PDB file of C-alpha atoms in Angstrom:
ATOM      1  CA  MET Q   1      58.300 118.876  58.814  1.00 38.00           C
ATOM      2  CA  LYS Q   2      60.327 121.643  57.616  1.00 45.00           C
ATOM      3  CA  THR Q   3      63.463 123.443  58.690  1.00 47.00           C
ATOM      4  CA  CYS Q   4      63.194 126.359  61.501  1.00 54.00           C
ATOM      5  CA  VAL Q   5      64.427 129.729  59.876  1.00 48.00           C
ATOM      6  CA  SER Q   6      62.737 132.628  62.185  1.00 51.00           C
ATOM      7  CA  MET Q   7      65.257 135.148  63.031  1.00 47.00           C
ATOM      8  CA  ASN Q   8      63.056 135.792  66.232  1.00 54.00           C
ATOM      9  CA  CYS Q   9      64.071 132.159  67.450  1.00 56.00           C
ATOM     10  CA  PRO Q  10      67.192 132.027  69.498  1.00 51.00           C
ATOM     11  CA  PHE Q  11      68.273 128.427  68.525  1.00 52.00           C
ATOM     12  CA  SER Q  12      67.331 129.299  64.194  1.00 55.00           C
ATOM     13  CA  LYS Q  13      71.526 129.456  63.826  1.00 53.00           C
ATOM     14  CA  ILE Q  14      71.993 126.192  65.239  1.00 50.00           C
ATOM     15  CA  CYS Q  15      69.005 124.990  63.423  1.00 55.00           C
ATOM     16  CA  VAL Q  16      70.569 125.771  60.260  1.00 53.00           C
ATOM     17  CA  ASP Q  17      74.243 124.538  60.566  1.00 52.00           C
ATOM     18  CA  TYR Q  18      72.796 120.953  62.383  1.00 50.00           C
ATOM     19  CA  ASN Q  19      69.509 120.754  60.296  1.00 52.00           C
ATOM     20  CA  PHE Q  20      67.767 119.888  62.855  1.00 51.00           C
ATOM     21  CA  LEU Q  21      63.684 119.447  61.998  1.00 49.00           C
ATOM     22  CA  VAL Q  22      60.726 120.877  63.550  1.00 48.00           C
ATOM     23  CA  ASP Q  23      57.405 120.014  63.604  1.00 46.00           C
ATOM     24  CA  ARG Q  24      55.561 123.658  63.655  1.00 47.00           C
ATOM     25  CA  GLY Q  25      51.909 122.158  64.047  1.00 47.00           C
ATOM     26  CA  ASP Q  26      52.936 120.860  67.604  1.00 51.00           C
ATOM     27  CA  GLY Q  27      55.534 123.836  68.332  1.00 51.00           C
ATOM     28  CA  CYS Q  28      59.235 123.979  68.169  1.00 58.00           C
ATOM     29  CA  LYS Q  29      61.091 121.336  69.188  1.00 55.00           C
ATOM     30  CA  THR Q  30      64.763 122.734  68.658  1.00 54.00           C
ATOM     31  CA  GLN Q  31      65.461 122.718  72.083  1.00 58.00           C
ATOM     32  CA  LYS Q  32      64.996 119.101  72.938  1.00 61.00           C
ATOM     33  CA  SER Q  33      66.784 118.519  69.793  1.00 62.00           C
ATOM     34  CA  ILE Q  34      69.717 120.207  70.878  1.00 59.00           C
ATOM     35  CA  VAL Q  35      69.914 119.029  74.645  1.00 57.00           C
ATOM     36  CA  ASP Q  36      69.736 115.377  72.538  1.00 61.00           C
ATOM     37  CA  ALA Q  37      72.217 115.767  69.919  1.00 61.00           C
ATOM     38  CA  ALA Q  38      74.547 117.196  72.706  1.00 57.00           C
ATOM     39  CA  ILE Q  39      74.075 113.632  74.209  1.00 55.00           C
ATOM     40  CA  LYS Q  40      74.958 111.681  71.183  1.00 58.00           C
ATOM     41  CA  MET Q  41      78.147 114.316  71.017  1.00 59.00           C
ATOM     42  CA  ALA Q  42      79.252 113.492  74.589  1.00 61.00           C
ATOM     43  CA  GLY Q  43      78.564 109.573  74.246  1.00 76.00           C
ATOM     44  CA  VAL Q  44      79.317 106.631  72.637  1.00 83.00           C
ATOM     45  CA  GLU Q  45      75.982 105.104  71.243  1.00 83.00           C
ATOM     46  CA  THR Q  46      75.340 101.433  71.899  1.00 88.00           C
ATOM     47  CA  PRO Q  47      71.724  99.340  71.673  1.00 89.00           C
ATOM     48  CA  LEU Q  48      71.111 100.065  75.032  1.00 90.00           C
ATOM     49  CA  GLY Q  49      71.760 103.544  74.815  1.00 87.00           C
ATOM     50  CA  ILE Q  50      74.425 106.356  75.222  1.00 87.00           C
ATOM     51  CA  ILE Q  51      77.109 105.947  77.307  1.00 90.00           C
ATOM     52  CA  LYS Q  52      78.448 109.849  78.121  1.00 86.00           C
ATOM     53  CA  THR Q  53      81.057 111.331  80.817  1.00 86.00           C
ATOM     54  CA  THR Q  54      80.325 114.249  82.752  1.00 84.00           C
ATOM     55  CA  PRO Q  55      82.925 115.990  85.090  1.00 87.00           C
ATOM     56  CA  CYS Q  56      82.392 115.661  88.664  1.00 85.00           C
ATOM     57  CA  SER Q  57      81.536 119.063  90.616  1.00 79.00           C
ATOM     58  CA  ASP Q  58      83.472 118.125  93.842  1.00 84.00           C
ATOM     59  CA  GLN Q  59      86.922 119.955  93.957  1.00 83.00           C
ATOM     60  CA  GLU Q  60      88.260 117.989  96.396  1.00 86.00           C
ATOM     61  CA  ASN Q  61      88.004 114.523  94.393  1.00 88.00           C
ATOM     62  CA  PRO Q  62      87.712 115.378  90.975  1.00 91.00           C
ATOM     63  CA  GLY Q  63      86.541 113.127  88.738  1.00 92.00           C
ATOM     64  CA  VAL Q  64      84.130 111.997  86.039  1.00 91.00           C
ATOM     65  CA  TRP Q  65      80.980 110.086  86.242  1.00 91.00           C
ATOM     66  CA  ILE Q  66      80.460 107.660  83.376  1.00 92.00           C
ATOM     67  CA  GLU Q  67      76.771 107.207  82.886  1.00 91.00           C
ATOM     68  CA  LEU Q  68      74.113 105.507  80.627  1.00 91.00           C
ATOM     69  CA  CYS Q  69      71.645 108.195  79.069  1.00 87.00           C
ATOM     70  CA  ARG Q  70      68.290 107.598  76.598  1.00 85.00           C
ATOM     71  CA  PRO Q  71      67.228 110.049  74.391  1.00 76.00           C
ATOM     72  CA  GLY Q  72      63.791 111.168  75.383  1.00 77.00           C
ATOM     73  CA  SER Q  73      64.343 110.143  78.822  1.00 81.00           C
ATOM     74  CA  ASP Q  74      65.247 112.976  81.736  1.00 80.00           C
ATOM     75  CA  ALA Q  75      67.057 110.133  84.129  1.00 84.00           C
ATOM     76  CA  SER Q  76      70.637 108.787  83.691  1.00 87.00           C
ATOM     77  CA  MET Q  77      71.892 105.378  84.613  1.00 92.00           C
ATOM     78  CA  SER Q  78      75.351 105.514  87.342  1.00 92.00           C
ATOM     79  CA  LEU Q  79      77.466 103.279  85.883  1.00 93.00           C
ATOM     80  CA  ALA Q  80      80.980 104.017  87.316  1.00 94.00           C
ATOM     81  CA  LEU Q  81      82.628 106.731  89.449  1.00 93.00           C
ATOM     82  CA  VAL Q  82      86.507 107.343  88.805  1.00 93.00           C
ATOM     83  CA  GLU Q  83      88.256 110.075  90.712  1.00 92.00           C
ATOM     84  CA  TYR Q  84      90.863 111.266  92.606  1.00 90.00           C
ATOM     85  CA  TYR Q  85      90.241 110.663  96.060  1.00 87.00           C
ATOM     86  CA  GLY Q  86      92.153 113.371  98.451  1.00 81.00           C
ATOM     87  CA  GLU Q  87      91.573 111.674 101.429  1.00 81.00           C
ATOM     88  CA  ASP Q  88      93.771 108.770 100.602  1.00 77.00           C
ATOM     89  CA  LYS Q  89      95.242 110.995  98.027  1.00 78.00           C
ATOM     90  CA  GLU Q  90      94.393 107.864  95.390  1.00 83.00           C
ATOM     91  CA  LEU Q  91      92.657 107.332  92.066  1.00 90.00           C
ATOM     92  CA  VAL Q  92      89.665 104.963  92.783  1.00 92.00           C
ATOM     93  CA  THR Q  93      87.012 103.774  90.720  1.00 94.00           C
ATOM     94  CA  ARG Q  94      84.233 103.047  92.130  1.00 94.00           C
ATOM     95  CA  VAL Q  95      81.261 100.961  89.937  1.00 95.00           C
ATOM     96  CA  TRP Q  96      77.737 100.572  90.404  1.00 94.00           C
ATOM     97  CA  GLY Q  97      77.067  96.472  89.675  1.00 93.00           C
ATOM     98  CA  ASN Q  98      73.780  97.047  90.435  1.00 93.00           C
ATOM     99  CA  ALA Q  99      71.322  99.512  88.895  1.00 89.00           C
ATOM    100  CA  LEU Q 100      68.823 100.000  91.112  1.00 90.00           C
ATOM    101  CA  SER Q 101      71.681 100.293  93.940  1.00 88.00           C
ATOM    102  CA  GLU Q 102      71.832 103.991  94.784  1.00 87.00           C
ATOM    103  CA  ASP Q 103      74.940 102.941  96.432  1.00 92.00           C
ATOM    104  CA  TYR Q 104      78.445 101.756  94.404  1.00 93.00           C
ATOM    105  CA  THR Q 105      78.987  97.944  94.380  1.00 94.00           C
ATOM    106  CA  ASP Q 106      82.646  97.638  93.971  1.00 93.00           C
ATOM    107  CA  LYS Q 107      85.588  99.981  94.615  1.00 92.00           C
ATOM    108  CA  ILE Q 108      89.169 100.051  92.884  1.00 90.00           C
ATOM    109  CA  GLU Q 109      91.786 101.462  93.938  1.00 87.00           C
ATOM    110  CA  HIS Q 110      94.550 101.559  90.831  1.00 84.00           C
ATOM    111  CA  GLN Q 111      97.814 100.879  92.371  1.00 74.00           C
ATOM    112  CA  TYR Q 112     101.481 101.475  90.700  1.00 68.00           C
ATOM    113  CA  VAL Q 113     100.470 104.212  88.599  1.00 73.00           C
ATOM    114  CA  ASP Q 114     103.413 106.642  88.975  1.00 63.00           C
ATOM    115  CA  GLU Q 115     105.640 103.803  87.896  1.00 58.00           C
ATOM    116  CA  TYR Q 116     103.414 102.920  85.043  1.00 60.00           C
ATOM    117  CA  PHE Q 117     104.339 106.108  83.736  1.00 60.00           C
ATOM    118  CA  ALA Q 118     107.530 105.554  84.263  1.00 51.00           C
ATOM    119  CA  GLY Q 119     107.601 103.359  81.423  1.00 49.00           C
ATOM    120  CA  GLU Q 120     106.265 100.081  83.340  1.00 59.00           C
ATOM    121  CA  LEU Q 121     110.004  99.745  84.773  1.00 71.00           C
ATOM    122  CA  VAL Q 122     111.127 101.349  87.959  1.00 82.00           C
ATOM    123  CA  LYS Q 123     114.272 101.238  87.897  1.00 84.00           C
ATOM    124  CA  GLN Q 124     116.353 102.534  91.184  1.00 86.00           C
ATOM    125  CA  GLY Q 125     120.474 101.484  91.342  1.00 85.00           C
ATOM    126  CA  SER Q 126     120.782  98.182  90.606  1.00 87.00           C
ATOM    127  CA  LEU Q 127     117.215  97.927  91.248  1.00 91.00           C
ATOM    128  CA  MET Q 128     114.263  96.957  89.148  1.00 91.00           C
ATOM    129  CA  ALA Q 129     110.635  96.392  89.487  1.00 91.00           C
ATOM    130  CA  CYS Q 130     108.596  94.946  86.694  1.00 90.00           C
ATOM    131  CA  SER Q 131     106.325  92.564  85.808  1.00 90.00           C
ATOM    132  CA  ILE Q 132     108.001  88.550  85.223  1.00 93.00           C
ATOM    133  CA  SER Q 133     107.252  89.312  81.175  1.00 92.00           C
ATOM    134  CA  LYS Q 134     108.546  92.804  80.618  1.00 91.00           C
ATOM    135  CA  LEU Q 135     111.535  90.728  82.868  1.00 94.00           C
ATOM    136  CA  ALA Q 136     111.956  88.344  79.820  1.00 94.00           C
ATOM    137  CA  ASP Q 137     111.676  90.819  77.723  1.00 92.00           C
ATOM    138  CA  HIS Q 138     114.460  92.861  78.895  1.00 91.00           C
ATOM    139  CA  LEU Q 139     117.034  89.894  79.768  1.00 93.00           C
ATOM    140  CA  SER Q 140     116.034  88.312  76.251  1.00 92.00           C
ATOM    141  CA  ASP Q 141     116.925  92.362  74.808  1.00 89.00           C
ATOM    142  CA  ASN Q 142     120.634  91.522  76.459  1.00 87.00           C
ATOM    143  CA  ALA Q 143     120.854  87.575  75.366  1.00 90.00           C
ATOM    144  CA  TYR Q 144     123.139  88.096  72.449  1.00 88.00           C
ATOM    145  CA  ARG Q 145     126.408  86.000  70.747  1.00 86.00           C
ATOM    146  CA  GLU Q 146     129.399  88.107  69.624  1.00 84.00           C
ATOM    147  CA  ASP Q 147     132.580  87.067  69.053  1.00 80.00           C
ATOM    148  CA  SER Q 148     131.680  83.470  69.476  1.00 82.00           C
ATOM    149  CA  ILE Q 149     130.609  84.633  73.164  1.00 87.00           C
ATOM    150  CA  TRP Q 150     127.383  84.687  74.601  1.00 90.00           C
ATOM    151  CA  HIS Q 151     126.281  88.033  76.786  1.00 89.00           C
ATOM    152  CA  PHE Q 152     123.388  87.750  79.283  1.00 91.00           C
ATOM    153  CA  THR Q 153     122.940  89.818  82.259  1.00 90.00           C
ATOM    154  CA  ASP Q 154     122.431  87.700  85.594  1.00 92.00           C
ATOM    155  CA  CYS Q 155     119.745  88.659  88.419  1.00 93.00           C
ATOM    156  CA  ASP Q 156     117.870  87.767  91.284  1.00 92.00           C
ATOM    157  CA  PHE Q 157     114.578  88.233  91.729  1.00 94.00           C
ATOM    158  CA  THR Q 158     111.697  87.589  94.332  1.00 93.00           C
ATOM    159  CA  VAL Q 159     107.512  88.379  94.037  1.00 92.00           C
ATOM    160  CA  ILE Q 160     106.364  91.355  95.132  1.00 90.00           C
ATOM    161  CA  ASP Q 161     103.671  92.271  97.696  1.00 83.00           C
ATOM    162  CA  GLY Q 162     100.673  93.676  96.076  1.00 72.00           C
ATOM    163  CA  ASP Q 163     100.670  96.526  98.732  1.00 72.00           C
ATOM    164  CA  SER Q 164     103.758  97.090  98.401  1.00 79.00           C
ATOM    165  CA  SER Q 165     105.444 100.811  97.495  1.00 78.00           C
ATOM    166  CA  LEU Q 166     107.741 101.013  94.978  1.00 82.00           C
ATOM    167  CA  SER Q 167     109.089 104.389  95.839  1.00 80.00           C
ATOM    168  CA  ASP Q 168     111.773 103.231  97.708  1.00 85.00           C
ATOM    169  CA  LEU Q 169     113.438 100.047  95.826  1.00 89.00           C
ATOM    170  CA  SER Q 170     115.958  99.528  98.713  1.00 87.00           C
ATOM    171  CA  LYS Q 171     113.996  99.135 101.425  1.00 86.00           C
ATOM    172  CA  LEU Q 172     111.845  97.009  99.758  1.00 87.00           C
ATOM    173  CA  LYS Q 173     114.841  95.136  98.906  1.00 87.00           C
ATOM    174  CA  LYS Q 174     116.232  95.159 102.743  1.00 82.00           C
ATOM    175  CA  ASN Q 175     112.611  93.560 103.888  1.00 81.00           C
ATOM    176  CA  ALA Q 176     112.395  91.199 101.001  1.00 83.00           C
ATOM    177  CA  ASP Q 177     112.997  87.102 101.519  1.00 77.00           C
ATOM    178  CA  GLY Q 178     112.413  83.835  99.027  1.00 83.00           C
ATOM    179  CA  TRP Q 179     115.346  85.022  96.591  1.00 88.00           C
ATOM    180  CA  TYR Q 180     115.474  83.147  92.957  1.00 91.00           C
ATOM    181  CA  GLY Q 181     117.874  84.339  90.086  1.00 91.00           C
ATOM    182  CA  ILE Q 182     118.294  83.686  86.415  1.00 94.00           C
ATOM    183  CA  LYS Q 183     121.700  82.979  85.469  1.00 92.00           C
ATOM    184  CA  ALA Q 184     124.551  82.261  82.538  1.00 91.00           C
ATOM    185  CA  VAL Q 185     125.743  78.524  83.152  1.00 88.00           C
ATOM    186  CA  GLU Q 186     128.815  76.472  81.561  1.00 81.00           C
ATOM    187  CA  ALA Q 187     126.887  73.272  80.845  1.00 72.00           C
ATOM    188  CA  GLY Q 188     130.823  72.063  79.639  1.00 73.00           C
ATOM    189  CA  PHE Q 189     129.374  70.163  76.228  1.00 78.00           C
ATOM    190  CA  ASP Q 190     131.096  72.563  74.141  1.00 77.00           C
ATOM    191  CA  SER Q 191     127.643  73.828  73.200  1.00 81.00           C
ATOM    192  CA  ASP Q 192     126.804  77.153  70.579  1.00 85.00           C
ATOM    193  CA  ALA Q 193     124.075  77.473  72.733  1.00 90.00           C
ATOM    194  CA  LEU Q 194     123.482  79.833  76.114  1.00 92.00           C
ATOM    195  CA  VAL Q 195     122.594  77.455  78.436  1.00 93.00           C
ATOM    196  CA  LEU Q 196     120.794  79.469  81.662  1.00 93.00           C
ATOM    197  CA  MET Q 197     119.177  78.009  85.015  1.00 93.00           C
ATOM    198  CA  SER Q 198     116.543  79.838  87.334  1.00 93.00           C
ATOM    199  CA  ASP Q 199     116.123  78.485  90.535  1.00 90.00           C
ATOM    200  CA  TYR Q 200     115.611  79.235  94.104  1.00 86.00           C
ATOM    201  CA  TYR Q 201     118.378  80.136  97.208  1.00 81.00           C
ATOM    202  CA  GLY Q 202     118.701  76.802  98.984  1.00 72.00           C
ATOM    203  CA  GLY Q 203     118.085  75.062  95.151  1.00 71.00           C
ATOM    204  CA  ASN Q 204     115.290  72.227  94.667  1.00 71.00           C
ATOM    205  CA  CYS Q 205     112.875  74.002  91.623  1.00 78.00           C
ATOM    206  CA  ALA Q 206     115.954  74.738  89.057  1.00 84.00           C
ATOM    207  CA  SER Q 207     114.531  75.465  85.360  1.00 91.00           C
ATOM    208  CA  ILE Q 208     116.772  75.104  82.845  1.00 92.00           C
ATOM    209  CA  VAL Q 209     116.613  76.921  79.565  1.00 92.00           C
ATOM    210  CA  GLN Q 210     118.869  76.800  76.315  1.00 92.00           C
ATOM    211  CA  LEU Q 211     118.813  80.149  73.953  1.00 92.00           C
ATOM    212  CA  PHE Q 212     120.289  79.953  70.263  1.00 90.00           C
ATOM    213  CA  ASP Q 213     122.565  82.124  67.902  1.00 86.00           C
ATOM    214  CA  GLY Q 214     119.597  84.135  65.658  1.00 85.00           C
ATOM    215  CA  GLU Q 215     116.555  82.635  67.826  1.00 88.00           C
ATOM    216  CA  ASP Q 216     113.894  84.702  66.849  1.00 88.00           C
ATOM    217  CA  VAL Q 217     113.735  87.560  69.574  1.00 86.00           C
ATOM    218  CA  GLU Q 218     109.958  86.755  70.885  1.00 91.00           C
ATOM    219  CA  ASP Q 219     110.953  83.001  71.266  1.00 92.00           C
ATOM    220  CA  LYS Q 220     113.716  84.110  73.850  1.00 93.00           C
ATOM    221  CA  MET Q 221     111.700  86.220  75.866  1.00 94.00           C
ATOM    222  CA  GLN Q 222     109.243  83.260  75.791  1.00 95.00           C
ATOM    223  CA  SER Q 223     111.920  80.240  76.820  1.00 95.00           C
ATOM    224  CA  ILE Q 224     112.715  82.825  79.579  1.00 96.00           C
ATOM    225  CA  GLU Q 225     109.424  84.058  80.903  1.00 96.00           C
ATOM    226  CA  SER Q 226     108.591  80.258  81.135  1.00 95.00           C
ATOM    227  CA  ALA Q 227     111.684  79.004  83.109  1.00 95.00           C
ATOM    228  CA  ILE Q 228     111.006  82.533  85.546  1.00 96.00           C
ATOM    229  CA  ILE Q 229     107.776  81.511  86.186  1.00 95.00           C
ATOM    230  CA  GLU Q 230     108.198  77.257  86.460  1.00 94.00           C
ATOM    231  CA  THR Q 231     110.577  78.153  89.197  1.00 93.00           C
ATOM    232  CA  LEU Q 232     108.790  80.666  90.626  1.00 92.00           C
ATOM    233  CA  ASN Q 233     105.077  78.364  90.878  1.00 90.00           C
ATOM    234  CA  ILE Q 234     107.457  75.607  92.946  1.00 85.00           C
ATOM    235  CA  ASN Q 235     106.592  78.263  95.749  1.00 84.00           C
ATOM    236  CA  GLU Q 236     104.350  81.027  94.253  1.00 86.00           C
ATOM    237  CA  THR Q 237     101.472  81.267  92.292  1.00 89.00           C
ATOM    238  CA  VAL Q 238     102.080  84.057  89.528  1.00 92.00           C
ATOM    239  CA  THR Q 239     101.195  84.730  86.125  1.00 92.00           C
ATOM    240  CA  PRO Q 240     103.309  86.553  83.529  1.00 92.00           C
ATOM    241  CA  ASP Q 241     101.636  90.438  84.569  1.00 88.00           C
ATOM    242  CA  THR Q 242     103.156  89.034  89.081  1.00 90.00           C
ATOM    243  CA  LEU Q 243     105.500  91.992  89.769  1.00 90.00           C
ATOM    244  CA  LEU Q 244     108.714  91.322  90.989  1.00 92.00           C
ATOM    245  CA  LEU Q 245     111.746  93.295  92.587  1.00 93.00           C
ATOM    246  CA  VAL Q 246     114.879  92.826  90.441  1.00 94.00           C
ATOM    247  CA  ASP Q 247     118.452  92.847  91.549  1.00 92.00           C
ATOM    248  CA  PHE Q 248     121.030  92.997  88.867  1.00 89.00           C
ATOM    249  CA  ASP Q 249     123.959  93.167  91.665  1.00 75.00           C
ATOM    250  CA  THR Q 250     124.346  89.366  92.078  1.00 63.00           C
ATOM    251  CA  GLY Q 251     127.658  89.176  93.932  1.00 55.00           C
ATOM    252  CA  GLU Q 252     127.602  87.821  97.700  1.00 48.00           C
ATOM    253  CA  SER Q 253     124.922  89.415  99.033  1.00 49.00           C
ATOM    254  CA  ARG Q 254     122.433  86.152  99.477  1.00 52.00           C
ATOM    255  CA  ARG Q 255     124.889  83.806  98.408  1.00 55.00           C
ATOM    256  CA  LYS Q 256     124.472  81.630 102.271  1.00 59.00           C
ATOM    257  CA  SER Q 257     126.720  80.662 104.753  1.00 62.00           C
ATOM    258  CA  ASP Q 258     127.628  77.579 106.379  1.00 68.00           C
ATOM    259  CA  LYS Q 259     125.841  78.939 109.669  1.00 75.00           C
ATOM    260  CA  ASP Q 260     122.284  79.290 107.339  1.00 75.00           C
ATOM    261  CA  ILE Q 261     123.161  75.926 105.740  1.00 79.00           C
ATOM    262  CA  ARG Q 262     123.719  74.486 108.894  1.00 83.00           C
ATOM    263  CA  LEU Q 263     120.129  76.078 110.726  1.00 83.00           C
ATOM    264  CA  GLU Q 264     118.095  74.877 107.875  1.00 83.00           C
ATOM    265  CA  GLU Q 265     118.926  71.066 108.272  1.00 86.00           C
ATOM    266  CA  LEU Q 266     118.312  72.128 111.840  1.00 88.00           C
ATOM    267  CA  TRP Q 267     115.332  73.569 110.787  1.00 86.00           C
ATOM    268  CA  ARG Q 268     114.014  70.452 109.218  1.00 86.00           C
ATOM    269  CA  GLN Q 269     115.280  68.251 112.341  1.00 89.00           C
ATOM    270  CA  PHE Q 270     112.857  70.534 113.897  1.00 87.00           C
ATOM    271  CA  GLY Q 271     109.676  69.977 112.368  1.00 86.00           C
ATOM    272  CA  ASP Q 272     110.205  65.699 112.660  1.00 88.00           C
ATOM    273  CA  ILE Q 273     110.233  66.849 116.451  1.00 90.00           C
ATOM    274  CA  PRO Q 274     107.014  65.743 118.575  1.00 91.00           C
ATOM    275  CA  MET Q 275     104.665  68.631 119.746  1.00 89.00           C
ATOM    276  CA  ASN Q 276     101.655  68.753 122.102  1.00 89.00           C
ATOM    277  CA  PRO Q 277      99.146  70.169 119.743  1.00 88.00           C
ATOM    278  CA  GLU Q 278      97.535  71.623 123.150  1.00 89.00           C
ATOM    279  CA  THR Q 279     100.377  73.274 124.980  1.00 89.00           C
ATOM    280  CA  GLU Q 280     102.658  73.762 121.775  1.00 88.00           C
ATOM    281  CA  CYS Q 281     105.247  72.218 123.707  1.00 93.00           C
ATOM    282  CA  ILE Q 282     108.133  69.914 122.539  1.00 90.00           C
ATOM    283  CA  GLU Q 283     108.195  66.177 123.865  1.00 92.00           C
ATOM    284  CA  GLU Q 284     112.209  65.408 123.044  1.00 91.00           C
ATOM    285  CA  ASP Q 285     114.772  67.590 124.128  1.00 91.00           C
ATOM    286  CA  PHE Q 286     116.423  69.156 120.912  1.00 90.00           C
ATOM    287  CA  LEU Q 287     118.934  70.466 120.851  1.00 89.00           C
ATOM    288  CA  HIS Q 288     119.677  72.336 123.631  1.00 88.00           C
ATOM    289  CA  PHE Q 289     116.504  72.763 124.396  1.00 90.00           C
ATOM    290  CA  PRO Q 290     114.671  70.088 126.743  1.00 92.00           C
ATOM    291  CA  ALA Q 291     111.397  68.411 126.755  1.00 91.00           C
ATOM    292  CA  GLY Q 292     108.596  70.888 127.266  1.00 91.00           C
ATOM    293  CA  THR Q 293     110.065  73.703 125.686  1.00 91.00           C
ATOM    294  CA  ASN Q 294     107.333  75.743 124.062  1.00 91.00           C
ATOM    295  CA  ARG Q 295     107.883  76.517 120.186  1.00 88.00           C
ATOM    296  CA  MET Q 296     107.878  79.850 120.694  1.00 88.00           C
ATOM    297  CA  ASP Q 297     111.019  79.953 122.432  1.00 89.00           C
ATOM    298  CA  ILE Q 298     112.583  77.767 119.714  1.00 89.00           C
ATOM    299  CA  TRP Q 299     111.221  79.939 116.840  1.00 87.00           C
ATOM    300  CA  HIS Q 300     112.952  82.871 118.471  1.00 85.00           C
ATOM    301  CA  TRP Q 301     116.493  81.466 118.940  1.00 87.00           C
ATOM    302  CA  PHE Q 302     116.109  80.569 115.059  1.00 84.00           C
ATOM    303  CA  ASP Q 303     115.139  84.395 114.409  1.00 80.00           C
ATOM    304  CA  GLU Q 304     118.359  85.768 116.274  1.00 80.00           C
ATOM    305  CA  GLN Q 305     120.924  82.716 114.798  1.00 81.00           C
ATOM    306  CA  HIS Q 306     119.992  83.104 110.973  1.00 77.00           C
ATOM    307  CA  SER Q 307     120.923  85.989 108.961  1.00 68.00           C
ATOM    308  CA  ILE Q 308     117.689  86.335 107.205  1.00 66.00           C
ATOM    309  CA  GLY Q 309     115.236  84.924 109.902  1.00 68.00           C
ATOM    310  CA  VAL Q 310     112.574  83.021 111.112  1.00 68.00           C
ATOM    311  CA  ALA Q 311     110.306  84.779 108.352  1.00 64.00           C
ATOM    312  CA  TYR Q 312     112.565  83.236 105.802  1.00 65.00           C
ATOM    313  CA  LEU Q 313     112.734  79.662 107.609  1.00 70.00           C
ATOM    314  CA  THR Q 314     108.831  78.938 107.799  1.00 66.00           C
ATOM    315  CA  GLY Q 315     108.898  79.255 103.703  1.00 58.00           C
ATOM    316  CA  GLN Q 316     111.387  76.033 104.110  1.00 49.00           C
ATOM    317  CA  LYS Q 317     109.845  72.822 104.997  1.00 41.00           C
ATOM    318  CA  GLY Q 318     110.171  72.332 108.712  1.00 43.00           C
ATOM    319  CA  ALA Q 319     108.159  73.316 111.343  1.00 52.00           C
TER     320      ALA Q 319
END
């Protein structure tokens, strides 16, 4: 075994630079050595082989193949294809979970790409879209005591559906229901602590937390995060990564009118009215609706009368 330095070989310079060894008895193996070395340099070596990336040649759907290769083998195994899919204008990852299958087994559509590069907090006026953990971090940064006075930024929030666009938060706010909030409250006990209450508009799921001057920032953040999650978990299933629409304009916009409060009480009473399961008609008089009225007619009336509508009421206890 020795280094080939023949000036007639087009690979001689590469052989010297990379100290490739060839067996003169079996012929020059430099070209195969270069291919194997290139595979190693283009990927990450693992006990199962070398994971490498290869650009996709489809110009309409640019991306990269992720493959598993083994030196000495002409075959490469598809692991995934990450590409910009031009037809739907989205970033997708197709995964070959079954190595023996020609077709991919899973397709992942990557969401909120632009929002991520915007800094994980999407802000538009008084509105912000972010995860629960990011909101807790933001609120803890703005909870401080100065000259014996606590400062805190009250806000309202609602859970964002996974397929909602974040391009227009005001439109998202207009169509949202199920609002919650976290606010500083005056407990009246002459305490040095900042008392926060997280609750649902309509009440009955309040969570109380106290923050103290000099408390570690991480502890403050965790306390606020826990309060928000505890409140949301009454009606939702959430994690610290759940996306919220946050509104820092907490004036009169979501305070209930006396009419809405009365309608919500009537809605709960409506839930106790017996109904024929086959015809979906009530079997007793209710308000101005006689027995025999179809349930949907009463729903339409509630939808017209309530400021948010029956979509909100169906989340309450009732019919």
